XYZ file of C-alpha atoms in Angstrom:
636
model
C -26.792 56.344 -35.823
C -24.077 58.281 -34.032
C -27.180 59.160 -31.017
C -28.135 55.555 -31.510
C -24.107 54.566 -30.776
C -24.049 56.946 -28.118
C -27.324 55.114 -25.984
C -26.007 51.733 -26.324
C -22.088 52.784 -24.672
C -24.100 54.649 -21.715
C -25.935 51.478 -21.185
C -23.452 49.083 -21.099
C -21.807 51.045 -18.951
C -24.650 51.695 -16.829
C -24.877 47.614 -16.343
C -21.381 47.287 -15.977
C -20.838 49.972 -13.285
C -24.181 49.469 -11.495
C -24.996 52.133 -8.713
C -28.012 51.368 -7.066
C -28.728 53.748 -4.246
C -30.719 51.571 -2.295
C -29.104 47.667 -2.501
C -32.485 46.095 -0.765
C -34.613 48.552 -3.554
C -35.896 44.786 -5.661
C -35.830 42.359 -2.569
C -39.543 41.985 -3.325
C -39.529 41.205 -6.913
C -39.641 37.421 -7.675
C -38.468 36.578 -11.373
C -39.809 32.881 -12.283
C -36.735 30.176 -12.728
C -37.600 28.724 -15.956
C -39.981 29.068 -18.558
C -41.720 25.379 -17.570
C -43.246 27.837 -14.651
C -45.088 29.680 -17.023
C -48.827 29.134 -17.205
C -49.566 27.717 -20.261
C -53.186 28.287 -22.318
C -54.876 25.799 -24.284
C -56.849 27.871 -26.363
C -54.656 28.398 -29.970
C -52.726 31.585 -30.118
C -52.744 34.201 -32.840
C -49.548 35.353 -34.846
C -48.589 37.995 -32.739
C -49.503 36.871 -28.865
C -49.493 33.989 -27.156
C -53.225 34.144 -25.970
C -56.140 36.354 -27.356
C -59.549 36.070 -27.249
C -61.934 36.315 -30.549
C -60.271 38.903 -31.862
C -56.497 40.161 -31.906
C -55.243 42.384 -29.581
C -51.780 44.080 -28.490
C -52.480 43.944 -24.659
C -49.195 42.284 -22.877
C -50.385 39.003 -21.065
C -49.137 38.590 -17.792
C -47.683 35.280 -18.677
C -45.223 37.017 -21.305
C -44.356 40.024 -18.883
C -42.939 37.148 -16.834
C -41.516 35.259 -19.737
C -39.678 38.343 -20.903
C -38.428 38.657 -17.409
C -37.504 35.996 -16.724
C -35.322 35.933 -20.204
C -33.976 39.530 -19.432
C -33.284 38.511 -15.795
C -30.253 37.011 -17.582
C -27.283 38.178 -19.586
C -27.801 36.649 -23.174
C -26.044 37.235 -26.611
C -29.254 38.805 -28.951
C -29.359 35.678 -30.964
C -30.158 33.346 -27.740
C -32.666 35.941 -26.727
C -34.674 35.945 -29.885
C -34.623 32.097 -29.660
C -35.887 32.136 -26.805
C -38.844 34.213 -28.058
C -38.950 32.716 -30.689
C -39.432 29.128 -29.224
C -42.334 30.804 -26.875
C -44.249 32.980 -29.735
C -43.718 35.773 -27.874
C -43.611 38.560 -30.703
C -41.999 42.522 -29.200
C -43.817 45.124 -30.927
C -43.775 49.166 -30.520
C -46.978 48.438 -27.839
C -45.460 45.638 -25.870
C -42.352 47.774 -25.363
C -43.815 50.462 -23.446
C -46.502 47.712 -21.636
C -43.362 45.658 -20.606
C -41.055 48.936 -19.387
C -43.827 49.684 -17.443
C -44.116 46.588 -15.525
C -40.957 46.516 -15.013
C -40.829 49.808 -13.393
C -39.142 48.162 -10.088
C -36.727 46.287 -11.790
C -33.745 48.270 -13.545
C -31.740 45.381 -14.436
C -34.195 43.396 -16.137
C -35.184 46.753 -17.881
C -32.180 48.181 -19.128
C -31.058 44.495 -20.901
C -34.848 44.747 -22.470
C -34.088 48.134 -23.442
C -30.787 47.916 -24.807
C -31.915 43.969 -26.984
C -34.642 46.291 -28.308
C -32.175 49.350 -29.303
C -29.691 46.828 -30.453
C -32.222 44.751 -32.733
C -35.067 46.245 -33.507
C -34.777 49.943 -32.953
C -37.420 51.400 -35.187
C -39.763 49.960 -32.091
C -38.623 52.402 -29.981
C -40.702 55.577 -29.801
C -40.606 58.808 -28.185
C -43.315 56.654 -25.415
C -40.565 54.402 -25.310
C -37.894 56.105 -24.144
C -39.968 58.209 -22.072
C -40.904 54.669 -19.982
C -37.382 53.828 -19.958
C -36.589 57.452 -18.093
C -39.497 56.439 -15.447
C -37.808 53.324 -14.414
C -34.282 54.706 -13.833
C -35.702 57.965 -12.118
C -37.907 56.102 -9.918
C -34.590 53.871 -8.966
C -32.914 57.002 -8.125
C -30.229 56.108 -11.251
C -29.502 59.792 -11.411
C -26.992 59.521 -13.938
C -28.571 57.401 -16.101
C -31.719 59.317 -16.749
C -30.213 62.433 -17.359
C -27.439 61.105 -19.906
C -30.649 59.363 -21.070
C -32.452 62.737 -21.504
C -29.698 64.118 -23.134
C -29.625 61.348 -25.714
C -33.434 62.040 -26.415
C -33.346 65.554 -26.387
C -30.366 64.583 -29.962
C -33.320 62.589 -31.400
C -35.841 65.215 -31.000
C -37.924 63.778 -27.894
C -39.234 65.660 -25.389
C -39.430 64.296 -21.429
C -43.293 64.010 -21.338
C -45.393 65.384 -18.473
C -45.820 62.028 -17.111
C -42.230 60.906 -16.856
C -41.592 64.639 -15.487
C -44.235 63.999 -12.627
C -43.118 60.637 -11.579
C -39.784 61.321 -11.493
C -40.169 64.438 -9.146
C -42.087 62.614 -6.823
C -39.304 60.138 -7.014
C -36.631 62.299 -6.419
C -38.589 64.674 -3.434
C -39.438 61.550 -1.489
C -35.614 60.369 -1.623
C -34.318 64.138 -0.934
C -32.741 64.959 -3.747
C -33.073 68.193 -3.660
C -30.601 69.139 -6.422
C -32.415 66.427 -8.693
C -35.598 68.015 -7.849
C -34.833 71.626 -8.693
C -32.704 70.367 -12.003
C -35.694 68.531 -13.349
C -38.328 71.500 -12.697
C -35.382 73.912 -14.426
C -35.437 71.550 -17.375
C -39.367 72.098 -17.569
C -39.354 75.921 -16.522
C -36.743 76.737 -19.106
C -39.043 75.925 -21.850
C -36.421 73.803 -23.236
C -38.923 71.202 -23.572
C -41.478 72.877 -25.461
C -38.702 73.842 -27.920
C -37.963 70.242 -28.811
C -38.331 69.003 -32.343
C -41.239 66.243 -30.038
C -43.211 69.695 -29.246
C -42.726 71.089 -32.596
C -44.303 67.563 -34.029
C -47.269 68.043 -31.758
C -48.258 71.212 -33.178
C -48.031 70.095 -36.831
C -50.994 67.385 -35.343
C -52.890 70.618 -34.305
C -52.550 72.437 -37.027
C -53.161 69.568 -39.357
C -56.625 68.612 -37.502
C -58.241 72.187 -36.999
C -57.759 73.465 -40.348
C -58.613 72.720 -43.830
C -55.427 72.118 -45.548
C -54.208 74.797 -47.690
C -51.431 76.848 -48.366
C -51.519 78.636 -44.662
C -51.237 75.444 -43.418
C -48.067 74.398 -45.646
C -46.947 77.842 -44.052
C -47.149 77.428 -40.613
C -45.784 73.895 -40.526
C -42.986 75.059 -42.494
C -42.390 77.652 -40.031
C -41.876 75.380 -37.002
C -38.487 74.293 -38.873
C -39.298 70.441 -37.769
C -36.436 68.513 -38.150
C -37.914 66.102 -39.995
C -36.652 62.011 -39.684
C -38.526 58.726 -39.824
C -39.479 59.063 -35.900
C -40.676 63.039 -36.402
C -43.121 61.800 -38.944
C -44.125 58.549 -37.387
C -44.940 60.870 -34.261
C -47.369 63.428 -36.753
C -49.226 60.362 -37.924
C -49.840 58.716 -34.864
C -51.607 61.746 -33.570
C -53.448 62.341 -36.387
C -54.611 58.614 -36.386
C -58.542 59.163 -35.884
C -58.232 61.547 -38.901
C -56.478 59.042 -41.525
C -57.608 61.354 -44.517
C -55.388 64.541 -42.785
C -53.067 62.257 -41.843
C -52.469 61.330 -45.663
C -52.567 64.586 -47.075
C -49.494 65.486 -44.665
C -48.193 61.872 -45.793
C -48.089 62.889 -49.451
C -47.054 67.143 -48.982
C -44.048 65.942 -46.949
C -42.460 63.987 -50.109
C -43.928 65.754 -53.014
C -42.473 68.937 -51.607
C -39.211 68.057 -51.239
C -39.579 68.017 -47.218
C -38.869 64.411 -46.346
C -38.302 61.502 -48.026
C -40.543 58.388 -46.880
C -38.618 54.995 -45.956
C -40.238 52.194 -44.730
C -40.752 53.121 -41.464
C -42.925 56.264 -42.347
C -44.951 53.948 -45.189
C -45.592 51.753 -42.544
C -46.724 54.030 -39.897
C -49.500 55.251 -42.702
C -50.456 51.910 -43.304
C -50.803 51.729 -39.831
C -53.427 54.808 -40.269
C -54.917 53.943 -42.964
C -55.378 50.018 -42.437
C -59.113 50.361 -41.310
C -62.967 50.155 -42.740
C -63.298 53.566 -43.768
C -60.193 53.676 -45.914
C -59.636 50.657 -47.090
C -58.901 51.845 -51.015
C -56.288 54.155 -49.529
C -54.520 51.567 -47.527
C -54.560 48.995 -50.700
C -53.090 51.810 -52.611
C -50.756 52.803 -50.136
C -49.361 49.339 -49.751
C -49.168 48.886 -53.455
C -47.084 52.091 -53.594
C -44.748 51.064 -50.460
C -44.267 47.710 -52.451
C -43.266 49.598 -55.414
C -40.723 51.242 -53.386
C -39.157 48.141 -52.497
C -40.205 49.050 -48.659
C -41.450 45.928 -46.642
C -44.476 46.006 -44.616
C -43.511 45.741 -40.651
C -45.005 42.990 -38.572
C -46.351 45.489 -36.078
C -48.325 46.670 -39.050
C -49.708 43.653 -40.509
C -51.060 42.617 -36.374
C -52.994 46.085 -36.441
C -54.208 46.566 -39.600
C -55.394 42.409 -39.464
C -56.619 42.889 -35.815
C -58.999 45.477 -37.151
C -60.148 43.548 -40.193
C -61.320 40.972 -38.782
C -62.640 42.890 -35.981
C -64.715 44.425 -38.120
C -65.654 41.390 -40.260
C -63.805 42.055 -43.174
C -62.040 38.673 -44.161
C -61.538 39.102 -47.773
C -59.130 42.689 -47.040
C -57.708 40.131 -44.205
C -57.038 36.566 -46.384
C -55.329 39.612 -48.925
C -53.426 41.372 -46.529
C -52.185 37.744 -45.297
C -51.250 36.912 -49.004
C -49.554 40.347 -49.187
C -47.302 39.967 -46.096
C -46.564 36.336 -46.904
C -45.088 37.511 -50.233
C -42.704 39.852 -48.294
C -39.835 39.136 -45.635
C -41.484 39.848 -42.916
C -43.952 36.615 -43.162
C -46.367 36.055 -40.321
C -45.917 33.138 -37.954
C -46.968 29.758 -38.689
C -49.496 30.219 -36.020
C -51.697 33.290 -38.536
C -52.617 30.957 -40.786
C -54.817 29.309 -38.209
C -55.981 32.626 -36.892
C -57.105 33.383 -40.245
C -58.571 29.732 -41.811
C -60.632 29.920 -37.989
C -62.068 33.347 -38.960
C -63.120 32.504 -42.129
C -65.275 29.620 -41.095
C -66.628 30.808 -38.532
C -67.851 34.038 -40.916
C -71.775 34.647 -41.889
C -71.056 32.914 -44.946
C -68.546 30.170 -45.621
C -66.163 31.127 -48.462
C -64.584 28.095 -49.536
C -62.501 30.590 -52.175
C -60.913 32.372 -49.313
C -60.440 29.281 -47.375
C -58.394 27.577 -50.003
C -56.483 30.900 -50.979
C -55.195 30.822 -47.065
C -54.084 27.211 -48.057
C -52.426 27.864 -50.918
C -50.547 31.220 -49.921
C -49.437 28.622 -46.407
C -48.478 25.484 -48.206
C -46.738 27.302 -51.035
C -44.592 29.136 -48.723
C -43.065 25.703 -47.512
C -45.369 24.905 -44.236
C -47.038 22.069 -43.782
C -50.829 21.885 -42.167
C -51.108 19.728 -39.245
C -53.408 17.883 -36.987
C -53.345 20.894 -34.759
C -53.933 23.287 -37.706
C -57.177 21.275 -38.836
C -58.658 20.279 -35.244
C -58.474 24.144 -34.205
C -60.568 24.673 -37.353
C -62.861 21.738 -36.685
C -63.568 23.295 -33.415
C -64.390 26.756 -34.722
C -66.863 24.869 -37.326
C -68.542 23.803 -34.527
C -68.677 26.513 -32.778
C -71.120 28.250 -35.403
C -73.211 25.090 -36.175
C -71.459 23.950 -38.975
C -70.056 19.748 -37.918
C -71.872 19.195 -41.310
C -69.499 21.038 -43.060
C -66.350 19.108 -41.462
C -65.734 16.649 -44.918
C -65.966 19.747 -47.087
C -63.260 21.190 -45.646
C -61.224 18.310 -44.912
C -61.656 17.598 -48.476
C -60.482 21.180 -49.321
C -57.008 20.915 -47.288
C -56.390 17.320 -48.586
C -55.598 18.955 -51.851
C -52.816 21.039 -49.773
C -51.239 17.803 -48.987
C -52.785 17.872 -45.585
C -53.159 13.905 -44.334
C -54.655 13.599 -41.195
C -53.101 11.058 -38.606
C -54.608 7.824 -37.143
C -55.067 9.744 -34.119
C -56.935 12.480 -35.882
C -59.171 10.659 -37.972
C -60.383 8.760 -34.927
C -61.453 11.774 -33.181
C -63.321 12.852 -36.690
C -65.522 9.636 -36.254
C -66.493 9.832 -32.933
C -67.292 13.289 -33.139
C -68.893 13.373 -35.922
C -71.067 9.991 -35.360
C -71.739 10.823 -31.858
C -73.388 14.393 -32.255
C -75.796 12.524 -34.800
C -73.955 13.458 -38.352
C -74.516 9.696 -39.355
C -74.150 10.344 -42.755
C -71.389 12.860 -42.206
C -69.081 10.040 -40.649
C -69.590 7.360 -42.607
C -68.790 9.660 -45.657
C -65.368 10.466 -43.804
C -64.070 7.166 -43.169
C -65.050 6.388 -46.868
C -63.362 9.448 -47.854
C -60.143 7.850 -45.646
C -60.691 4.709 -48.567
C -60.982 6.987 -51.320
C -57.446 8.125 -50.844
C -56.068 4.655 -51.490
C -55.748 4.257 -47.230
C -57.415 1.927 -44.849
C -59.148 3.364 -41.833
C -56.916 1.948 -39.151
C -58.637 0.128 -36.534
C -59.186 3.208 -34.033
C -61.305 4.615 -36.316
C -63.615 2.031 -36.500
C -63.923 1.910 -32.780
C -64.385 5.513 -32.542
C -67.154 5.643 -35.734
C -69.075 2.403 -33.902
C -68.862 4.090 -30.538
C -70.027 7.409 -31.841
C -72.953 6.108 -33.609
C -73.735 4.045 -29.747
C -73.762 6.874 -28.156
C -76.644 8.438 -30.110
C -78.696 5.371 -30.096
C -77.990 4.399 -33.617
C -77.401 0.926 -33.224
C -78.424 -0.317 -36.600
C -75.630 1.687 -38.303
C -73.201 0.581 -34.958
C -73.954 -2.784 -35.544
C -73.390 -2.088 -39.994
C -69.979 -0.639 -39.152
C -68.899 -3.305 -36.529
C -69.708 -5.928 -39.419
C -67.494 -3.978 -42.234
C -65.062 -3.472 -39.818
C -64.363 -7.018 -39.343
C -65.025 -7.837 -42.879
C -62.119 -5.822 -43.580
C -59.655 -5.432 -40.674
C -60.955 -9.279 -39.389
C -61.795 -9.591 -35.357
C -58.668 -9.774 -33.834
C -58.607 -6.480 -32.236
C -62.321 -6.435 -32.529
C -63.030 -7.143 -28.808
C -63.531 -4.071 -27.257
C -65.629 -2.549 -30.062
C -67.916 -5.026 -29.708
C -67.977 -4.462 -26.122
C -69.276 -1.375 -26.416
C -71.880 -2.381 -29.091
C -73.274 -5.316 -26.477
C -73.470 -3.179 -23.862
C -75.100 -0.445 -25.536
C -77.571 -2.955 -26.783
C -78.247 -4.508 -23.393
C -78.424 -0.880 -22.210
C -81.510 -0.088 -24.367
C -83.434 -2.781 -23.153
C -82.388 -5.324 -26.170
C -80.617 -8.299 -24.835
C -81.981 -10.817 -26.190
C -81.029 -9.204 -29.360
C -77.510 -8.954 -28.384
C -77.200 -12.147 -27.655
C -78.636 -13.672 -31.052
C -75.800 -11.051 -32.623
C -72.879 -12.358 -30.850
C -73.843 -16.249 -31.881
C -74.137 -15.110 -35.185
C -70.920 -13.667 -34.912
C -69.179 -16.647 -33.161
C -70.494 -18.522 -35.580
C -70.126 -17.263 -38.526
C -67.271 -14.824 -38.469
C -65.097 -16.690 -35.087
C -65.321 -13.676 -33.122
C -64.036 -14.142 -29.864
C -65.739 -11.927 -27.365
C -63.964 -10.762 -24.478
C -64.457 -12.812 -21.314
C -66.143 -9.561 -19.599
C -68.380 -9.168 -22.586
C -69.910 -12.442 -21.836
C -70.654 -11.828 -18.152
C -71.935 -8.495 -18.876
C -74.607 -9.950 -21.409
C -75.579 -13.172 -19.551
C -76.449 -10.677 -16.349
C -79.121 -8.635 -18.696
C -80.201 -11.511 -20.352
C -81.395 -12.971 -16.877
C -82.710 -9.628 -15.631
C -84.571 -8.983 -19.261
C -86.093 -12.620 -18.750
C -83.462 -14.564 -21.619
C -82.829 -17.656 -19.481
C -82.701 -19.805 -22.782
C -80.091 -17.191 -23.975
C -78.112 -16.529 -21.066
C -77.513 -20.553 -21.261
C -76.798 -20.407 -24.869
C -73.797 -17.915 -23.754
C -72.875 -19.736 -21.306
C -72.008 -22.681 -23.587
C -69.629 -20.723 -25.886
C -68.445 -18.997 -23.014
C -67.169 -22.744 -22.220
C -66.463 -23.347 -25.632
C -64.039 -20.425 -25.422
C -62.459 -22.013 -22.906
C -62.798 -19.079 -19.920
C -64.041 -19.531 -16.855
C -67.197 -20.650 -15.838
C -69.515 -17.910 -15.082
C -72.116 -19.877 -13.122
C -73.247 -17.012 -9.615
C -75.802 -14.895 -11.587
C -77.846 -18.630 -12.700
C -77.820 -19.725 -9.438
C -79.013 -16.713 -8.345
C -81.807 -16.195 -10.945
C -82.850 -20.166 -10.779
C -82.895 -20.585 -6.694
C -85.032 -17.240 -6.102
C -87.362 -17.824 -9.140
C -86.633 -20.685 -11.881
C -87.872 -23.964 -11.301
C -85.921 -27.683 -10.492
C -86.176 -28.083 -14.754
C -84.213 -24.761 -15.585
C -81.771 -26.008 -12.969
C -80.715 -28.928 -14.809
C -80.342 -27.268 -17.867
C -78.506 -24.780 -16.350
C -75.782 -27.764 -14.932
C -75.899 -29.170 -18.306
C -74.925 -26.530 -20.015
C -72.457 -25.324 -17.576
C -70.030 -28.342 -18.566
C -68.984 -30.518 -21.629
C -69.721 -33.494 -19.681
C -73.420 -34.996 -19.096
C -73.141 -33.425 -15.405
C -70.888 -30.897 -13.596
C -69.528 -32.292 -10.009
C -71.675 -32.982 -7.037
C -70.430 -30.020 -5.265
C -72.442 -27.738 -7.752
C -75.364 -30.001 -7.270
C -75.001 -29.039 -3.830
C -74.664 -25.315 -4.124
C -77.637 -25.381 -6.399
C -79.847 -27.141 -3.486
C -78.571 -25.278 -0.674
C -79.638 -21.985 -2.885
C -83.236 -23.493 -3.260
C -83.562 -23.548 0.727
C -81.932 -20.261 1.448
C -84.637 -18.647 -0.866
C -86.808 -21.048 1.152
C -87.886 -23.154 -1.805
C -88.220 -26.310 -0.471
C -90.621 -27.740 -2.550
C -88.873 -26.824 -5.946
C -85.563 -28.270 -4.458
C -87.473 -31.055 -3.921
C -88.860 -30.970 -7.837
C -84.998 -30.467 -8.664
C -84.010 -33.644 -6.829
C -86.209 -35.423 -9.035
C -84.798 -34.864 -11.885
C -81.106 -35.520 -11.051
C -79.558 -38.547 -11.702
C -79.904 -41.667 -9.337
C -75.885 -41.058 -7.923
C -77.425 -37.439 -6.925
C -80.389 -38.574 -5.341
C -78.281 -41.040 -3.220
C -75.483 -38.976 -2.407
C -74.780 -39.099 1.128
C -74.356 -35.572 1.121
C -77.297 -34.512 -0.529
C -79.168 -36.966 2.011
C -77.734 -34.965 5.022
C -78.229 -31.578 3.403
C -81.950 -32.621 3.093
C -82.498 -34.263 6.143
C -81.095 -31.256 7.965
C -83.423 -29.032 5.782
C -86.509 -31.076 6.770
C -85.717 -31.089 10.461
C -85.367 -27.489 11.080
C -88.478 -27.312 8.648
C -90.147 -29.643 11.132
C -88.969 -27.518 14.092
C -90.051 -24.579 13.071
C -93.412 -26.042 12.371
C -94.031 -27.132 15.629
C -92.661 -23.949 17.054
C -95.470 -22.460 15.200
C -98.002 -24.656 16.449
C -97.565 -24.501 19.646
């Protein structure tokens, strides 16, 4: 604590007396102004990072080296800076440390406040690497001071400068001609000062530990390097003997059952760390049971690594049990794992259902809730392997966890589900919706009807539109049936349609929309339902909109004949006849189409105050004399 105490005054003082060599030294580096500038990612982050890919990893995405700077860029109190973390689920672990100091190896400020939150809150993330990147960003800012009270302070804890550091730093200092500096730091390393330190010292246990059998010459020889052991000395042994975790346990256990060191939590943990893999999987459960029994709690750090590997190596049942484990601690993973996890599991060789619901249990009885975004990242991972069928079984399973899904939700469940062909599937859900005592809300409907359209399924469209209104009636059943017409008329089945919606009308007082009617009195004419199309146009009169009369006279002038003409009028208007000026459109169609004889036929069959109508008279006259002209144009 007292070397600890002794860091933290040097680097307040270091920010409050800054002494920056070279005042135009970060000119170049751009901090973002607010978070809002930060890409965002759609795809659902794990419990430890903002963005993965399949499978967890501790790589530092650009977008949080940013974040972090742009939070650091700023002088904060440490409980607005975890907020602020905190609010972006961006998680600071023993890796991201030394990734983050080493982007920000051109920015000192922004650095040292990063450093010093870390030191100040969560110290047992600082490592020997750590503190090592920290002395490559003041060197290589020419903060001569700083790094060498900050070499002193690690040369207390045990740490040696690294080679690394040492290099970058002297290249630092010769090309800024400090020559003093230069000779100082090469002294430091000639000395053999450094290979003295309790760091070095550490480093040989690893080699001892790894080329030899363990025995009593080994006890011997680590003995005689008089390590000073503490919590970061023996953290340091077991992270180099990491791709041996059976040495690296031995060491564990000779350390405390000789008297040596005693293990906190910080050393249990670092094991775990080891140990939390395939290969030794009954060592690590033991471990952990012993490190519980010790009252130590497991770190966050080590519950990412050792449930990064899991499920990279496909072993879900070690992770849904680790996840129970660390949910029954302090240090309970974010809201965000449980997701992580439940989206691993289904997407697994085999489906477990029993480690799906235990994942459910361990969430909900911890006091979170599941939401829509919970379930519709795990409907999407379902999916993803080919399994849409199995979307009501686990719906069904998180239900029980008080999950409810909202309108919004379910209606995305129907479509999807009835429009990549689970017909049974869908209709199953939205009776499941009326199993719990709910009613579908209208959306639904829409979505299940428009789903099942898409696919061609217009029997079961046409079943759901009808229960729909049966139960929810057909005020807001317009645009539904919309869609149904048109997809009917769209398949080649107007005529179809069109006996549907007078059924409908009839029998149930739908109203169809005013669109819906002009849409299916186009196909009928095109799909040869003249009789039809003049059906709809009575009710669309009936329903009082506007006539829809161009596509008739279209369809009648260029190939009906002068008796589909007066039906057409007929029906057009609640009277026996519509005005003359219709009568008048309708002939001067005929001739345009050059149909003079059937204009003729139509005449006919009008009534007498048509066939006298001065009007008409002209209209025909004037027909018959350009006929005649042309004729004898012809002819001669």
């Amino acid at each position: 604590m007292r070397h600890q105490r002794r860091l933290l005054y040097l680097l307040r003082n270091a920010y409050r007396n800054q002494v920056i060599p070279n005042p135009n030294l970060y000119s170049h580096f751009s901090l973002r102004s607010s978070f809002s500038s930060i890409p965002r990612f759609s795809i659902f982050p794990p419990p430890f990072s903002r963005t993965f890919s399949s499978d967890p990893v501790l790589a530092l995405p650009d977008s949080d080296h940013l974040l972090i700077s742009d939070i650091f860029s700023k002088t904060n109190p440490n409980d607005v800076v975890k907020q602020h973390l905190d609010s972006q689920r961006v998680s600071i672990t023993h890796d991201s440390v030394i990734q983050l100091l080493g982007k920000l190896d051109t920015n000192a400020d922004v650095a040292r406040r990063f450093f010093r939150w870390v030191l100040e809150t969560s110290p047992e993330r600082l490592s020997s690497k750590s503190y090592n990147a920290m002395l490559c960003v003041l060197g290589t800012n020419g903060l001569v001071h700083e790094f060498w009270d900050l070499v002193g302070v690690m040369k207390q804890k045990g740490y040696g400068v690294s080679k690394f550091a040492k290099e970058r730093v002297l290249l630092s200092f010769e090309k800024r001609g400090m020559v003093d500096e230069v000779a100082k730091l090469r002294a430091l390393f000639d000395s053999g000062s450094i290979d003295n330190s309790n760091e070095k010292k550490c480093l040989r246990v690893c080699r001892i530990v790894r080329h030899n059998v363990w025995d009593d010459d080994v006890e011997k020889q680590i003995r005689d390097l008089d390590v000073e052991w503490s919590g970061d000395a023996v953290k340091l042994v077991l992270e180099g003997l990491g791709s041996e975790p059976s040495k690296a346990l031995i060491f564990f256990r000779w350390l405390e059952e000789s008297g040596v060191f005693k293990h906190g939590d910080s050393t249990y943990n670092a094991m775990a760390r080891v140990l939390g893999r395939e290969d030794t999987i009954d060592r690590f459960w033991k471990l952990v049971g012993d490190m519980k029994d010790a009252g130590w709690e497991m770190e966050v750090e080590t519950f990412v690594k050792a449930l990064g590997r899991f499920c990279k190596r496909k072993m879900i049942k070690d992770a849904v049990e680790l996840y129970e484990f660390a949910m029954a601690g302090k240090n309970k993973p974010s809201q965000d794992c449980c997701t992580f996890l439940l989206k691993k599991i289904v997407v697994s060789k085999e489906l477990d259902m029993d480690l799906f619901s235990r994942v459910l249990k361990v969430y909900t009885g911890s006091g979170n809730v599941l939401t829509d975004s919970n379930v519709n990242a795990v409907l999407k991972s379902l999916t993803s392997v080919g399994r849409t069928g199995k979307w009501n079984k686990v719906l069904k399973e998180m239900e029980g966890y008080r999950f409810s899904a909202s309108g919004n939700l379910q209606s995305k469940i129907a479509y999807r589900l009835s429009a990549s062909g689970y017909n049974e599937e869908a209709r199953e859900f939205v009776s499941s919706i009326e199993a719990s005592g709910s009613n579908p809300e209208h959306k639904t409907w829409e979505s299940l009807v428009e789903g099942y359209c898409v696919t061609g399924k217009l029997d079961k469209a046409l079943g759901s539109f009808k229960e729909m209104i049966e139960k929810q009636g057909v005020t807001y059943a317009g645009y539904t049936f919309e869609v149904l017409m048109n997809s009917y008329c769209g398949m080649g089945r107007a005529i179809e349609a069109s006996k549907i919606l007078c059924q409908l009308v009839n029998e149930k007082e739908l109203k169809p929309r005013h669109s819906t009617y002009k849409l299916l009195v186009k196909k009928l004419l095109v799909q040869g339902g003249l009789a039809d199309a003049l059906n709809i146009l009575g009710l669309i009169r009936n329903h009082e909109f506007p006539p829809f009369t161009d596509p008739f006279v279209e369809h009648i002038s260029k190939s009906g004949s002068g008796e589909d003409a007066i039906l057409f009028l007929k029906a057009m208007t609640s009277q026996k006849f519509p005005s003359t000026s219709v009568f008048l459109r309708m002939f001067d169609a005929f001739f345009k189409h050059g149909r003079h004889e059937e204009a003729q036929n139509f005449l006919a069959k009008c009534p007498s105050y048509i066939r006298y109508n001065a009007d008409v008279l002209n209209l025909f006259c004037s027909m018959n004399s350009k006929e005649a002209a042309s004729s004898g144009i012809l002819a001669a």
